[in-house]
């Protein structure tokens, strides 16, 4: 354990904290049109409809309220599960808890989900919320060695009113950069 603390920076410099996307978010309607080129099949999930459209390097997951596309997630095969490379919700649907519903679906369908290697403040808050919602299922993991670290919710540096995750016993948050150094990602299964 002392070795971990002596080399702390070596273990936590993985996920880049980046500014919120705002208007640069992925256009959900565009993603839905791209998915329509692959499949028309939708499945029900609670009060949502979901379409999964695999492509060469990722899978587009489109979430619908009735016939209206309201959200988009892009998954990339990663390790023993899938990494979320993009999550976008129509601006008029933000703040309604949809991200958590999307993750409920992803966990039911794909079982093991990893964070991306860069996250906005909103994404960091989402993972902190998922850690509370799913108790001991969210961990930080070194994807090269497989070593897992328990996480704890802490205040975000840029927005202290919101939470993010840090490794238990450490003095630094997980969301630092560059990714090629330590290979620490968040995982939920």
Coordinates of C-alpha atoms in Angstrom, one line a residue:
X1 CA 0.0 0.0 0.0
X2 CA 2.8 2.4 0.8
X3 CA 4.2 1.8 -2.7
X4 CA 0.9 3.1 -4.2
X5 CA 1.1 6.3 -2.2
X6 CA 4.8 6.8 -3.0
X7 CA 4.0 6.6 -6.7
X8 CA 0.6 8.2 -6.6
X9 CA 0.9 10.3 -9.7
X10 CA 1.8 7.3 -11.7
X11 CA -1.6 5.8 -10.9
X12 CA -4.0 8.6 -11.4
X13 CA -3.0 10.7 -14.4
X14 CA -5.4 9.1 -16.9
X15 CA -8.8 10.8 -17.6
X16 CA -8.7 14.3 -19.0
X17 CA -10.9 16.8 -17.4
X18 CA -12.2 18.9 -20.2
X19 CA -14.8 21.8 -20.5
X20 CA -18.4 21.0 -21.1
X21 CA -19.3 20.6 -24.8
X22 CA -22.3 23.0 -24.8
X23 CA -23.4 23.6 -28.4
X24 CA -20.6 21.4 -29.7
X25 CA -22.3 18.2 -28.5
X26 CA -23.1 15.5 -31.0
X27 CA -26.3 16.2 -32.8
X28 CA -28.7 13.5 -31.7
X29 CA -30.8 13.8 -34.9
X30 CA -27.7 13.3 -37.0
X31 CA -26.8 10.2 -35.0
X32 CA -30.4 8.9 -35.4
X33 CA -30.2 9.3 -39.2
X34 CA -26.9 7.5 -39.3
X35 CA -28.4 4.6 -37.2
X36 CA -31.5 4.5 -39.5
X37 CA -29.1 3.6 -42.4
X38 CA -28.2 0.4 -40.4
X39 CA -31.4 -0.8 -38.8
X40 CA -35.1 0.1 -38.1
X41 CA -35.3 -2.3 -35.1
X42 CA -36.1 -0.7 -31.8
X43 CA -36.5 -2.3 -28.4
X44 CA -38.5 -1.1 -25.4
X45 CA -36.7 -0.1 -22.2
X46 CA -39.0 1.3 -19.6
X47 CA -40.6 4.4 -21.1
X48 CA -38.0 4.7 -23.8
X49 CA -37.4 3.0 -27.2
X50 CA -33.8 2.1 -28.1
X51 CA -32.0 1.4 -31.4
X52 CA -28.6 -0.1 -31.5
X53 CA -26.7 0.3 -34.8
X54 CA -23.2 -1.3 -35.0
X55 CA -20.6 -0.1 -37.3
X56 CA -16.9 -1.0 -37.9
X57 CA -15.4 0.7 -34.9
X58 CA -18.3 1.6 -32.6
X59 CA -22.0 1.0 -31.9
X60 CA -24.5 3.9 -32.0
X61 CA -27.2 3.6 -29.4
X62 CA -30.1 6.0 -30.0
X63 CA -32.7 6.6 -27.3
X64 CA -36.2 7.7 -28.3
X65 CA -39.2 9.1 -26.4
X66 CA -42.0 7.9 -28.6
X67 CA -40.7 8.6 -32.1
X68 CA -38.4 11.5 -31.2
X69 CA -34.7 10.8 -30.8
X70 CA -33.7 12.3 -27.4
X71 CA -30.2 10.9 -26.8
X72 CA -27.2 9.2 -28.3
X73 CA -24.4 7.0 -26.9
X74 CA -21.4 5.8 -28.8
X75 CA -19.8 2.6 -27.5
X76 CA -16.4 1.2 -28.5
X77 CA -15.4 -2.4 -27.6
X78 CA -12.8 -2.1 -24.8
X79 CA -11.2 -4.7 -22.6
X80 CA -13.9 -7.0 -21.2
X81 CA -16.7 -4.6 -22.0
X82 CA -17.4 -1.3 -23.8
X83 CA -16.1 2.3 -23.4
X84 CA -18.5 5.2 -23.7
X85 CA -16.9 7.5 -26.2
X86 CA -19.8 9.9 -26.6
X87 CA -23.0 10.6 -24.7
X88 CA -25.2 13.4 -25.9
X89 CA -28.8 14.5 -25.0
X90 CA -30.9 17.0 -26.8
X91 CA -30.5 20.3 -24.8
X92 CA -34.3 20.6 -24.2
X93 CA -34.2 17.2 -22.5
X94 CA -31.1 17.9 -20.2
X95 CA -31.6 17.7 -16.5
X96 CA -34.3 15.0 -16.6
X97 CA -32.1 12.1 -15.4
X98 CA -31.8 10.6 -18.8
X99 CA -28.1 9.8 -18.6
X100 CA -28.8 7.5 -15.7
X101 CA -31.5 5.8 -17.6
X102 CA -29.1 5.4 -20.6
X103 CA -26.5 3.8 -18.3
X104 CA -29.2 1.5 -16.8
X105 CA -29.8 0.2 -20.4
X106 CA -26.1 0.0 -21.2
X107 CA -25.5 -2.1 -18.0
X108 CA -28.4 -4.4 -18.7
X109 CA -27.5 -5.0 -22.3
X110 CA -23.7 -4.7 -22.4
X111 CA -22.8 -5.6 -18.7
X112 CA -19.4 -3.8 -18.3
X113 CA -19.0 -0.2 -19.1
X114 CA -15.9 2.0 -19.0
X115 CA -15.6 5.7 -18.9
X116 CA -13.9 7.6 -21.7
X117 CA -10.4 8.9 -21.3
X118 CA -11.7 12.5 -21.2
X119 CA -14.8 13.8 -19.5
X120 CA -16.7 17.0 -19.1
X121 CA -17.7 18.2 -15.6
X122 CA -21.2 16.8 -16.3
X123 CA -19.7 13.4 -17.2
X124 CA -17.6 13.5 -14.0
X125 CA -20.8 14.3 -12.0
X126 CA -22.7 11.5 -13.8
X127 CA -20.0 8.9 -12.8
X128 CA -20.1 10.2 -9.2
X129 CA -23.9 9.8 -9.2
X130 CA -23.5 6.3 -10.7
X131 CA -21.0 5.4 -8.0
X132 CA -23.7 6.4 -5.4
X133 CA -26.5 4.6 -7.3
X134 CA -24.6 1.4 -7.9
X135 CA -22.6 1.4 -4.6
X136 CA -19.5 -0.9 -4.9
X137 CA -19.9 -1.5 -8.7
X138 CA -17.9 1.5 -9.8
X139 CA -14.2 1.3 -9.4
X140 CA -11.1 2.9 -10.9
X141 CA -9.1 0.2 -12.8
X142 CA -5.7 0.1 -14.3
X143 CA -6.6 -1.4 -17.7
X144 CA -3.0 -2.6 -18.3
X145 CA -2.5 -4.5 -15.0
X146 CA -6.1 -5.1 -13.9
X147 CA -5.6 -3.6 -10.5
X148 CA -8.8 -2.1 -9.1
X149 CA -9.1 0.9 -6.7
X150 CA -12.0 1.9 -4.6
X151 CA -13.4 5.3 -5.4
X152 CA -14.8 8.1 -3.2
X153 CA -17.0 11.1 -4.2
X154 CA -15.2 14.5 -3.8
X155 CA -16.0 18.1 -4.9
X156 CA -15.0 19.1 -8.4
X157 CA -12.2 21.6 -8.5
X158 CA -13.8 23.8 -11.1
X159 CA -17.4 23.4 -9.7
X160 CA -17.2 22.5 -6.0
X161 CA -21.0 22.2 -5.8
X162 CA -20.7 19.1 -8.0
X163 CA -19.1 15.8 -7.2
X164 CA -16.5 13.6 -9.0
X165 CA -14.5 10.5 -8.1
X166 CA -11.1 10.1 -6.6
X167 CA -9.3 6.9 -5.5
X168 CA -9.8 6.1 -1.9
X169 CA -6.8 7.2 0.2
X170 CA -5.4 9.4 -2.4
X171 CA -5.1 13.2 -2.6
X172 CA -5.7 13.5 -6.3
X173 CA -8.8 13.0 -8.4
X174 CA -8.9 10.5 -11.3
X175 CA -9.6 13.2 -13.9
X176 CA -6.1 14.3 -15.0
X177 CA -4.1 13.9 -18.2
X178 CA -2.4 12.5 -20.3
X179 CA -4.1 9.1 -20.9
X180 CA -1.0 7.2 -22.2
X181 CA 0.7 7.4 -18.8
X182 CA -1.2 5.3 -16.4
X183 CA -4.2 3.6 -18.0
X184 CA -6.7 4.4 -15.2
X185 CA -10.3 4.3 -16.2
X186 CA -13.6 4.1 -14.3
X187 CA -15.5 0.9 -14.8
X188 CA -19.0 -0.2 -13.7
X189 CA -20.4 -3.7 -14.0

